[in-house]
Coordinates of C-alpha atoms in Angstrom, one line a residue:
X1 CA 154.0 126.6 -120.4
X2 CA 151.6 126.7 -117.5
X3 CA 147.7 124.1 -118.1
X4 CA 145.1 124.5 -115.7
X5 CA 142.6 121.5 -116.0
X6 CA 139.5 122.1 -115.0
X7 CA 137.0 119.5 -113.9
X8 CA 133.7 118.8 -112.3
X9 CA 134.0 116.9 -108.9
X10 CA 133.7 113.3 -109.5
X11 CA 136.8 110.7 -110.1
X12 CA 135.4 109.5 -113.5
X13 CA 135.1 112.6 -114.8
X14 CA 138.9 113.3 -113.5
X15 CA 140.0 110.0 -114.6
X16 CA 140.3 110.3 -118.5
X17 CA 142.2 113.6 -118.0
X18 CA 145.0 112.1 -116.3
X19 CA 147.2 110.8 -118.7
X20 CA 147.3 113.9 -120.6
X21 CA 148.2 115.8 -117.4
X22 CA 150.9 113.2 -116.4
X23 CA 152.5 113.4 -120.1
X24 CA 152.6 117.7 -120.0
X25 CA 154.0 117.3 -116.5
X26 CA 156.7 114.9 -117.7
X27 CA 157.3 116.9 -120.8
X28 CA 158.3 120.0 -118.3
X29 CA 155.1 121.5 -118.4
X30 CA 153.9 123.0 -115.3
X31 CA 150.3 121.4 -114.4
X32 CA 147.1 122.5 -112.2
X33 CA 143.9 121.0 -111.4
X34 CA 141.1 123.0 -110.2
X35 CA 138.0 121.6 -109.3
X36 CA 135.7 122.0 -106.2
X37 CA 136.9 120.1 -102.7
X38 CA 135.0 116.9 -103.7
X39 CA 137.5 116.3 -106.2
X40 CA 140.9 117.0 -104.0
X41 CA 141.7 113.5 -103.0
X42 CA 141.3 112.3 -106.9
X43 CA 143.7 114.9 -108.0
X44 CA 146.1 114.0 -105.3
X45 CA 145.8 110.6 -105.3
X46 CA 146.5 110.6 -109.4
X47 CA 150.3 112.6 -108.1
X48 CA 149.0 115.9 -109.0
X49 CA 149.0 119.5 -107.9
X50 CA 145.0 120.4 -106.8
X51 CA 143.6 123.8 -106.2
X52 CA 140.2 123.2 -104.5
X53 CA 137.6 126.1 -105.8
X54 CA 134.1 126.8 -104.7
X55 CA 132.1 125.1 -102.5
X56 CA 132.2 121.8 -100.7
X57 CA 128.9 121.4 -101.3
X58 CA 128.4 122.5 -104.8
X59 CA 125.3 120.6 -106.5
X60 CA 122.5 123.1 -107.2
X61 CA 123.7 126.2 -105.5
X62 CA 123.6 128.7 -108.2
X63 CA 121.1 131.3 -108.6
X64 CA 120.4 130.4 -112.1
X65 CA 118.9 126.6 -111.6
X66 CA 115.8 127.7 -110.5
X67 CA 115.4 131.2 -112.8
X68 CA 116.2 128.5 -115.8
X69 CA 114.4 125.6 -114.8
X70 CA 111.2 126.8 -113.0
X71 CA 108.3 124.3 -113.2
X72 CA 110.5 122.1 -115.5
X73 CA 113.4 120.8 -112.3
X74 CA 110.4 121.1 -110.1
X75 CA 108.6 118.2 -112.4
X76 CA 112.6 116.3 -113.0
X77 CA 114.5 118.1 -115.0
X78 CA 117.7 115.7 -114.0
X79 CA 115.6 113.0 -116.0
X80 CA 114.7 114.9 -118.6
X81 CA 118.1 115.7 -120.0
X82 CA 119.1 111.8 -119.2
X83 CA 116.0 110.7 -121.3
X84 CA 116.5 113.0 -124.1
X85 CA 116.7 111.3 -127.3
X86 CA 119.9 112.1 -128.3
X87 CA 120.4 109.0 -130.6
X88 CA 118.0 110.9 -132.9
X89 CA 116.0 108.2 -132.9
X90 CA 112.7 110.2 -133.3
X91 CA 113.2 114.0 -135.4
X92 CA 110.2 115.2 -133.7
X93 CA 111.9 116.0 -130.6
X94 CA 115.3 117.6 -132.6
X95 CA 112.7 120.4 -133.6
X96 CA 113.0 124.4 -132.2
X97 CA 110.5 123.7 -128.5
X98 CA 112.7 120.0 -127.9
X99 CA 116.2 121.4 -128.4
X100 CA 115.0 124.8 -126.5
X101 CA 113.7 123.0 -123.9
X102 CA 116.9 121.4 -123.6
X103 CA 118.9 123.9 -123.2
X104 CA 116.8 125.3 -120.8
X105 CA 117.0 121.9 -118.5
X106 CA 120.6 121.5 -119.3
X107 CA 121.9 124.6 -118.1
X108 CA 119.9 124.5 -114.6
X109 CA 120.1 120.6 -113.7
X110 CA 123.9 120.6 -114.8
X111 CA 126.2 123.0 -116.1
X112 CA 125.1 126.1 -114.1
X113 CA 124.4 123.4 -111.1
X114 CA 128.4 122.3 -111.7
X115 CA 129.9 125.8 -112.5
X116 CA 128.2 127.5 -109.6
X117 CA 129.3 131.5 -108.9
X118 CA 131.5 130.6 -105.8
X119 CA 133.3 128.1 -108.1
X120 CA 133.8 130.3 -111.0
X121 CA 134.9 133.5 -109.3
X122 CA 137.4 131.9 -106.9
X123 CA 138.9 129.9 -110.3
X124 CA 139.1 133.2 -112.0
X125 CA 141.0 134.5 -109.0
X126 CA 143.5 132.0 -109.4
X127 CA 144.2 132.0 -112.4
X128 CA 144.6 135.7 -112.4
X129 CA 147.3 135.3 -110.4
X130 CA 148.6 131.9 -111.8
X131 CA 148.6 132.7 -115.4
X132 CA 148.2 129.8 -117.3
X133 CA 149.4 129.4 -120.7
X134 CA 146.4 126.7 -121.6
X135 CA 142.8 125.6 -120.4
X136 CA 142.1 122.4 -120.5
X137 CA 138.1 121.2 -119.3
X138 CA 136.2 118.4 -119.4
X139 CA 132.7 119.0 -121.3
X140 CA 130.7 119.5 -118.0
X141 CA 132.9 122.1 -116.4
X142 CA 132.2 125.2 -118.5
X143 CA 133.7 127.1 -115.5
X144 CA 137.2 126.5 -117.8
X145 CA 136.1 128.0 -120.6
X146 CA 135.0 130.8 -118.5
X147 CA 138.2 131.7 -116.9
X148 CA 140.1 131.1 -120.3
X149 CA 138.3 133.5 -121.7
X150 CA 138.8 136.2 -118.8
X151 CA 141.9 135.8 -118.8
X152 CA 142.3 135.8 -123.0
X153 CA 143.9 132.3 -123.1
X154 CA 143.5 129.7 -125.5
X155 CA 141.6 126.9 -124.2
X156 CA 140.0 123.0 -125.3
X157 CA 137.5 120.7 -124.0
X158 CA 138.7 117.3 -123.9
X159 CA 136.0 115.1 -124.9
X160 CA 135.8 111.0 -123.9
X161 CA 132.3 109.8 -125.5
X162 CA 130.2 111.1 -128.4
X163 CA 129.8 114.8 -128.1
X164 CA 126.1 114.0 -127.7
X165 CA 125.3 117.8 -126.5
X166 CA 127.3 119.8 -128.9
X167 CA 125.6 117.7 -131.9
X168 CA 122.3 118.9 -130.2
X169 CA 124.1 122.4 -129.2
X170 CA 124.4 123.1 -133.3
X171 CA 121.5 121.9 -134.3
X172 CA 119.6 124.5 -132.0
X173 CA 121.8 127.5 -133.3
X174 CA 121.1 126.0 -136.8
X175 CA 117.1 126.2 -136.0
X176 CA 117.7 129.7 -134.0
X177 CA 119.3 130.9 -137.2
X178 CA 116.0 130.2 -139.4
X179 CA 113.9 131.9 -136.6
X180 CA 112.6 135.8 -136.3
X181 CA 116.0 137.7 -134.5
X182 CA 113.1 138.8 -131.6
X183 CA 112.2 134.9 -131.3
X184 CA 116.0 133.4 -131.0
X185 CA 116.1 132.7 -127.2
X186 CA 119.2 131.1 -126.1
X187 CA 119.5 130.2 -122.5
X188 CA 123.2 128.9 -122.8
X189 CA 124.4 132.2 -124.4
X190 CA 122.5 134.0 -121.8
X191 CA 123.7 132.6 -118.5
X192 CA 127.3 132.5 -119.7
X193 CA 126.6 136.1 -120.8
X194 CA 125.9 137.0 -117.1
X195 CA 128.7 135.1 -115.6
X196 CA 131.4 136.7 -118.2
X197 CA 130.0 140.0 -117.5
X198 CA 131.0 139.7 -113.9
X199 CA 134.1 139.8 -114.9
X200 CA 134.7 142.1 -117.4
X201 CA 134.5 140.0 -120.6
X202 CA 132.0 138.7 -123.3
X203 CA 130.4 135.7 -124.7
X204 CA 131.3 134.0 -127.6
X205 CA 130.3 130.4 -128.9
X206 CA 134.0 129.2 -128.5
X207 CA 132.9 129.7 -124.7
X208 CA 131.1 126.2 -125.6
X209 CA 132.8 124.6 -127.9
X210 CA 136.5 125.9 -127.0
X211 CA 139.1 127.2 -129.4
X212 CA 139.2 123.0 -130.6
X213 CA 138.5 119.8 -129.3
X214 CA 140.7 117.1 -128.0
X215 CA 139.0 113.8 -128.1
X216 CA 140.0 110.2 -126.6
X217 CA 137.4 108.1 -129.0
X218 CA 138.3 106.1 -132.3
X219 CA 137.8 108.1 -135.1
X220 CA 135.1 105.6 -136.2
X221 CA 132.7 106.2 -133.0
X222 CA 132.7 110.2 -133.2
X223 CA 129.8 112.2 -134.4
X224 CA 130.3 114.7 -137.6
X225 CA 130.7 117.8 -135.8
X226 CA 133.2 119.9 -138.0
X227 CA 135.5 120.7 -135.1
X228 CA 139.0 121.1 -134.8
X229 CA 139.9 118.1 -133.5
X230 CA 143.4 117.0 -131.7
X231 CA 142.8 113.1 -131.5
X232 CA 144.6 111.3 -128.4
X233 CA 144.5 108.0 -127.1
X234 CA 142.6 106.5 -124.3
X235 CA 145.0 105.4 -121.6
X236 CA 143.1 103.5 -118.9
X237 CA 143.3 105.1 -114.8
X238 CA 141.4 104.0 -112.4
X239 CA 143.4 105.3 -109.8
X240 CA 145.6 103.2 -106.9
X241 CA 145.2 99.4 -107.6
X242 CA 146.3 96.3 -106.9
X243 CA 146.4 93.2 -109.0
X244 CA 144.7 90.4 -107.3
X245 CA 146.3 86.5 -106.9
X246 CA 143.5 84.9 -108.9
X247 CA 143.9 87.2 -112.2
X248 CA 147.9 86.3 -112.2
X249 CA 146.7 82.7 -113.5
X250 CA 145.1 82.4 -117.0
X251 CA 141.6 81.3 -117.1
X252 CA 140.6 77.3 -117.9
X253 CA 137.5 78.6 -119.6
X254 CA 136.2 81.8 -121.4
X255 CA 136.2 84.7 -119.1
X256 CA 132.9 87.5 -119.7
X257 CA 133.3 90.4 -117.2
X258 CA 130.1 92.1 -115.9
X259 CA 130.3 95.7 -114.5
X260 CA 128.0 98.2 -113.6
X261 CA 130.7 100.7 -113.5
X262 CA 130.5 103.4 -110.3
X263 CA 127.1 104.2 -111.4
X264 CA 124.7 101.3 -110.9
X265 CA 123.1 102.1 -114.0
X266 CA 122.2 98.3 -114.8
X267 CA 119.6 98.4 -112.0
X268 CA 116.7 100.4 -114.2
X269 CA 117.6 96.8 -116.3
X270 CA 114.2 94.5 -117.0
X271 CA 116.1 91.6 -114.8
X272 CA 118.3 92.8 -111.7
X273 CA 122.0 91.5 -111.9
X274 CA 120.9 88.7 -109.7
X275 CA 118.7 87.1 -112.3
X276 CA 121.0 87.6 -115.1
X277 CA 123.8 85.9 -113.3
X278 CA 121.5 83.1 -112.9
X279 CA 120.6 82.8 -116.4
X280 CA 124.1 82.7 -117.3
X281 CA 125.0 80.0 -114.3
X282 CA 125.0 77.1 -116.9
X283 CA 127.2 78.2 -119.2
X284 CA 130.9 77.2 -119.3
X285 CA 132.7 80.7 -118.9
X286 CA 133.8 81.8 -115.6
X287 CA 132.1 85.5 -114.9
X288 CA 134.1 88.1 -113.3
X289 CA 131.3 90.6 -111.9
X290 CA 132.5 93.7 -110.2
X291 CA 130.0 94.4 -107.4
X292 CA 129.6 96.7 -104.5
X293 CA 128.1 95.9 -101.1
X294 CA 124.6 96.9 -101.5
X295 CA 124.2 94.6 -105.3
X296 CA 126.3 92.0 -103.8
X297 CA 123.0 91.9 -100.8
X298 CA 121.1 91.6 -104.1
X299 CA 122.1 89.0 -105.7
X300 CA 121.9 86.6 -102.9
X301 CA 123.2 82.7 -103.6
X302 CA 126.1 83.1 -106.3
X303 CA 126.4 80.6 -109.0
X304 CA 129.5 78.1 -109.5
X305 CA 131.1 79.8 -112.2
X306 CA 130.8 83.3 -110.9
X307 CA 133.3 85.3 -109.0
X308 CA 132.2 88.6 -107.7
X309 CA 134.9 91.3 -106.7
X310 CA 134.3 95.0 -105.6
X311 CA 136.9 96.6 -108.0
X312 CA 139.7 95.1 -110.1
X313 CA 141.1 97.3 -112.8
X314 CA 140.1 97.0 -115.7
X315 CA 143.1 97.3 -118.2
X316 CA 144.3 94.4 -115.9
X317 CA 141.0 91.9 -116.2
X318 CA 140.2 92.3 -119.9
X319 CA 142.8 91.2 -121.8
X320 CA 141.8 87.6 -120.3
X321 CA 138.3 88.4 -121.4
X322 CA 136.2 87.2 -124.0
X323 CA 133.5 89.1 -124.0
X324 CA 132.3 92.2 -121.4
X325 CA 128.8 93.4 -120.4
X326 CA 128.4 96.3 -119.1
X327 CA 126.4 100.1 -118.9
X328 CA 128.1 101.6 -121.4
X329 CA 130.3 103.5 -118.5
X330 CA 133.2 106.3 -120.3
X331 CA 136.0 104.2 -118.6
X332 CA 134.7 100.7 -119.1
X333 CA 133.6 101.1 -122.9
X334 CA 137.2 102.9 -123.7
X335 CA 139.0 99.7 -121.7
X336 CA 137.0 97.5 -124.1
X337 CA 138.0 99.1 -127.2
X338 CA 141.7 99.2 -126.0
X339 CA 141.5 95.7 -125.8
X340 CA 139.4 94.3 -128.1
X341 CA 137.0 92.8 -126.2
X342 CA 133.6 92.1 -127.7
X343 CA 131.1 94.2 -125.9
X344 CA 127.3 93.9 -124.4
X345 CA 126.3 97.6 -123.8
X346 CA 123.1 97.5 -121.7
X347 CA 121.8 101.4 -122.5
X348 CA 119.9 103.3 -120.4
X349 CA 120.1 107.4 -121.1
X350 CA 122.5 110.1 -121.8
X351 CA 125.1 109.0 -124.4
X352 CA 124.7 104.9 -123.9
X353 CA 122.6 104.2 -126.6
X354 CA 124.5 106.8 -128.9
X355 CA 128.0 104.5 -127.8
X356 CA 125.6 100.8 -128.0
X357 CA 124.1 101.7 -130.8
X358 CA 127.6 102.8 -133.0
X359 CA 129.9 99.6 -131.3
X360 CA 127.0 97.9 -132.7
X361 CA 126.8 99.5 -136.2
X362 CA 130.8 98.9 -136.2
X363 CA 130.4 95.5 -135.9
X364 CA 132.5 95.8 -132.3
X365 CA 129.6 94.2 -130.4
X366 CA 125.9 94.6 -129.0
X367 CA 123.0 97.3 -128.0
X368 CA 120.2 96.2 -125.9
X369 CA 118.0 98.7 -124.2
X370 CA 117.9 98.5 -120.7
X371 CA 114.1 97.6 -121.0
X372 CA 114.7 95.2 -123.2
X373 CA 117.9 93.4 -121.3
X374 CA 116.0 90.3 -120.3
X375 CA 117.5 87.1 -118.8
X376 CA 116.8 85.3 -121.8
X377 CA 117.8 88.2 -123.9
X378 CA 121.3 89.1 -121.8
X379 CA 122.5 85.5 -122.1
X380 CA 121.6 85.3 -126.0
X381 CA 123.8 88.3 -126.4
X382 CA 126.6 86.8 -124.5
X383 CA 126.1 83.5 -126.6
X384 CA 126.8 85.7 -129.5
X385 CA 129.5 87.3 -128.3
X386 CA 131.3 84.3 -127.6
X387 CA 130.7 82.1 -130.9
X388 CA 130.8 84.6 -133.4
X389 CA 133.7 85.8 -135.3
X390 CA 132.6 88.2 -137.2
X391 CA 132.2 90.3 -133.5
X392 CA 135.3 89.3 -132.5
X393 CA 137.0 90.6 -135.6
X394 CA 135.0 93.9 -135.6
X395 CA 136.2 94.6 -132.0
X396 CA 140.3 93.8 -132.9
X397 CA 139.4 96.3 -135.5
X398 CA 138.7 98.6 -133.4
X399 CA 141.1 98.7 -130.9
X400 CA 143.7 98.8 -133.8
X401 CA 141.9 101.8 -134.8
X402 CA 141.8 103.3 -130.8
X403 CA 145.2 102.2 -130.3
X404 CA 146.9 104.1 -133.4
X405 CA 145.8 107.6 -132.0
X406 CA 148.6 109.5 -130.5
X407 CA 149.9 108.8 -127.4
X408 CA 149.3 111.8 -124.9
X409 CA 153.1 112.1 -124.8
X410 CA 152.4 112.7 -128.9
X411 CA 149.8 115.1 -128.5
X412 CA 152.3 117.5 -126.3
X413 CA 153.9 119.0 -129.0
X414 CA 150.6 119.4 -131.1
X415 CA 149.1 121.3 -128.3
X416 CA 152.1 123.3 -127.9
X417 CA 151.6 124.5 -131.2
X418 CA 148.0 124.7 -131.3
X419 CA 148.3 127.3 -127.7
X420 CA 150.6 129.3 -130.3
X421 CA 148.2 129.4 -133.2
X422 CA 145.1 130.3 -130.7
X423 CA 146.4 132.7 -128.4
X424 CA 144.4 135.6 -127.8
X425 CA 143.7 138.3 -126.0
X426 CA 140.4 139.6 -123.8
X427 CA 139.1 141.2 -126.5
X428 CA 139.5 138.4 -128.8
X429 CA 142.8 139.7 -130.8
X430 CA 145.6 137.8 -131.6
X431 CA 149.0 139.0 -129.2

């Protein structure tokens, strides 16, 4: 059969999807990955076929941002979605205005910002004349979804964290469903309305959920969403690297890898990296921190027992690892499960405290709110980390339990099966 993956333009995004591509490719399957320009060189550099689509520059170019988002992107509407409380830690804000106001800011500041018109219609185009068997997106790139269901193909989202804005996607529905029908406004079903309309075809709620679900988390750390779920295990990429001299010799002391991922996260942290390496510098561990040029300038004087790198992969650095802290990054929070590494999640928005906040409740390893990640308070967790069992033992559990998923080479024939059982037509019949 022919899959099209379909993916917003940036590496990490790209990166989880990769395995799964590779083991359809090697099981005969013909493979395509569309995305816009930005994400070419990921898709070629991971051995695979790209079809660039849209715009190079692609972030906020669609005519529905500001129609959607109005005075709410004027006042930040990037920072409203990121500081949404989707750990649920206060109910007020899961009521009808919170979760419509949501989905009013989440449909401008990303999804219709990522799945702009150029990008949609040239994707439709080729997969008019493609034809692909199966859709495969990433939960960002609704675009996917879009074409599948032009083109009356079955389709799935493949999911690599907590599925933080379908949880909050049902609960609105469930609140619109209580509502006067002349009072049920729904900005998600009405944009993707528009853009299916364009080309011939009609909105239905698989158009954001997909026909099921294939997801890369343990079991244990996904949210109860009653989906039809094709579980598959996390295979770290990072793309091309190389293993360095110094991690071919085991450590002479405990090893506790610090990592701000590609997305500097830990810099909205109560102490700068700087300051927590500091706190840390009289402790007997050797710290492997993975810094780029503009933290390195930060931190200033290094300590004896740190070593700072710009990238080293991670599958290769944490099995030598005690412990890991980190900003509770896709990639780096899956590596640390694979291996069973005892984690520090330092939580700042989106889905990090949803991720902290279960590792935590598993027994796997540590939340600390970014406003709360203190030296003091950093370097107690680490302590922890180190000398107690219990945390160790919680995190081997749960890379036993990540690590007896299916294989993506497993999961082939399931969604061989599964493109059988959901294929459709336009119009929504079975063919």
């Amino acid at each position: 059969m022919r899959v099209l993956f379909v993916c917003m333009p940036h590496p990490t995004h790209w990166f989880p999807l990769v395995p799964l591509a590779w083991a359809l490719r090697s099981a005969g399957h013909e493979v395509r990955v569309a995305g816009q320009p930005d994400l070419t060189d990921a898709v070629t550099g991971s051995g695979l076929t790209a079809v660039p689509v849209g715009d190079a520059e692609w972030y906020a170019t669609d005519p529905w941002a500001p129609e959607l988002l109005g005075e709410l992107l004027a006042a930040g509407g990037s920072e409203h979605v990121q500081h949404f409380d989707f750990a649920r830690a206060d109910p007020a804000g899961w009521d009808w205005a919170g979760l419509l106001g949501l989905e009013k800011v989440m449909i401008g500041a990303l999804f219709a910002s990522f799945n702009t018109d150029p990008m949609i219609d040239d994707l439709v185009a080729f997969a008019r004349s493609w034809g692909p068997d199966l859709v495969i997106w990433e939960p960002f790139t609704l675009a996917g979804a879009v074409v599948a269901t032009v083109l009356g193909v079955p389709h799935a989202r493949l999911v690599y964290g907590p599925d933080i804005t379908l949880r909050a996607r049902q609960e609105f529905l469930r609140l619109a469903a209580r509502r006067d029908p002349a009072d049920r406004e729904d900005p998600t079903a009405e944009w993707l309305s528009a853009v299916l309309a364009r080309h011939g075809a009609r909105y239905d709620e698989t158009v954001r959920t997909g026909h099921f679900t294939i997801d890369t988390t343990p079991p244990g750390t996904r949210l109860p969403l009653d989906r039809t779920t094709v579980g598959m295990r996390h295979v770290p990429y990072n793309g091309p690297a190389v293993v360095p001299d110094w991690l071919r010799v085991p450590p002479s002391r405990p090893r506790v890898c610090l990592t701000l991922g590609v997305s500097g996260e830990m810099d909205r942290s109560a102490a700068s990296v700087g300051e927590l390496l500091a706190g840390m510098a009289d402790l007997d561990v050797e710290i492997v921190a993975t810094l780029g040029a503009a933290h390195r300038e930060q931190v200033g004087r290094l300590p004896a027992n740190t070593r700072v790198v710009d990238f080293v992969p991670l599958h290769d650095l944490l099995p030598t690892c005690a412990a890991i802290v980190h900003h509770g990054g896709v990639g780096t929070r899956a590596a640390a499960e694979t291996h069973g590494v005892p984690q520090l999640m330092i939580a700042y928005g989106w889905d990090t405290l949803v991720k902290a906040r279960g590792t935590e409740e598993l027994g796997a390893g540590l939340c600390l709110p970014a406003a709360e990640a203190t030296v003091d308070a950093v370097r107690a967790a680490v302590l922890r980390l180190l000398t107690d069992p219990a945390l160790r033992a919680g995190a081997r559990a749960l890379r036993d339990e990540a690590t007896a998923q299916p294989t993506p080479a497993d999961v082939v024939p399931v969604l061989e099966k599964m493109v059988l059982e959901h294929r459709v037509t336009a119009g929504g019949e079975r063919r």
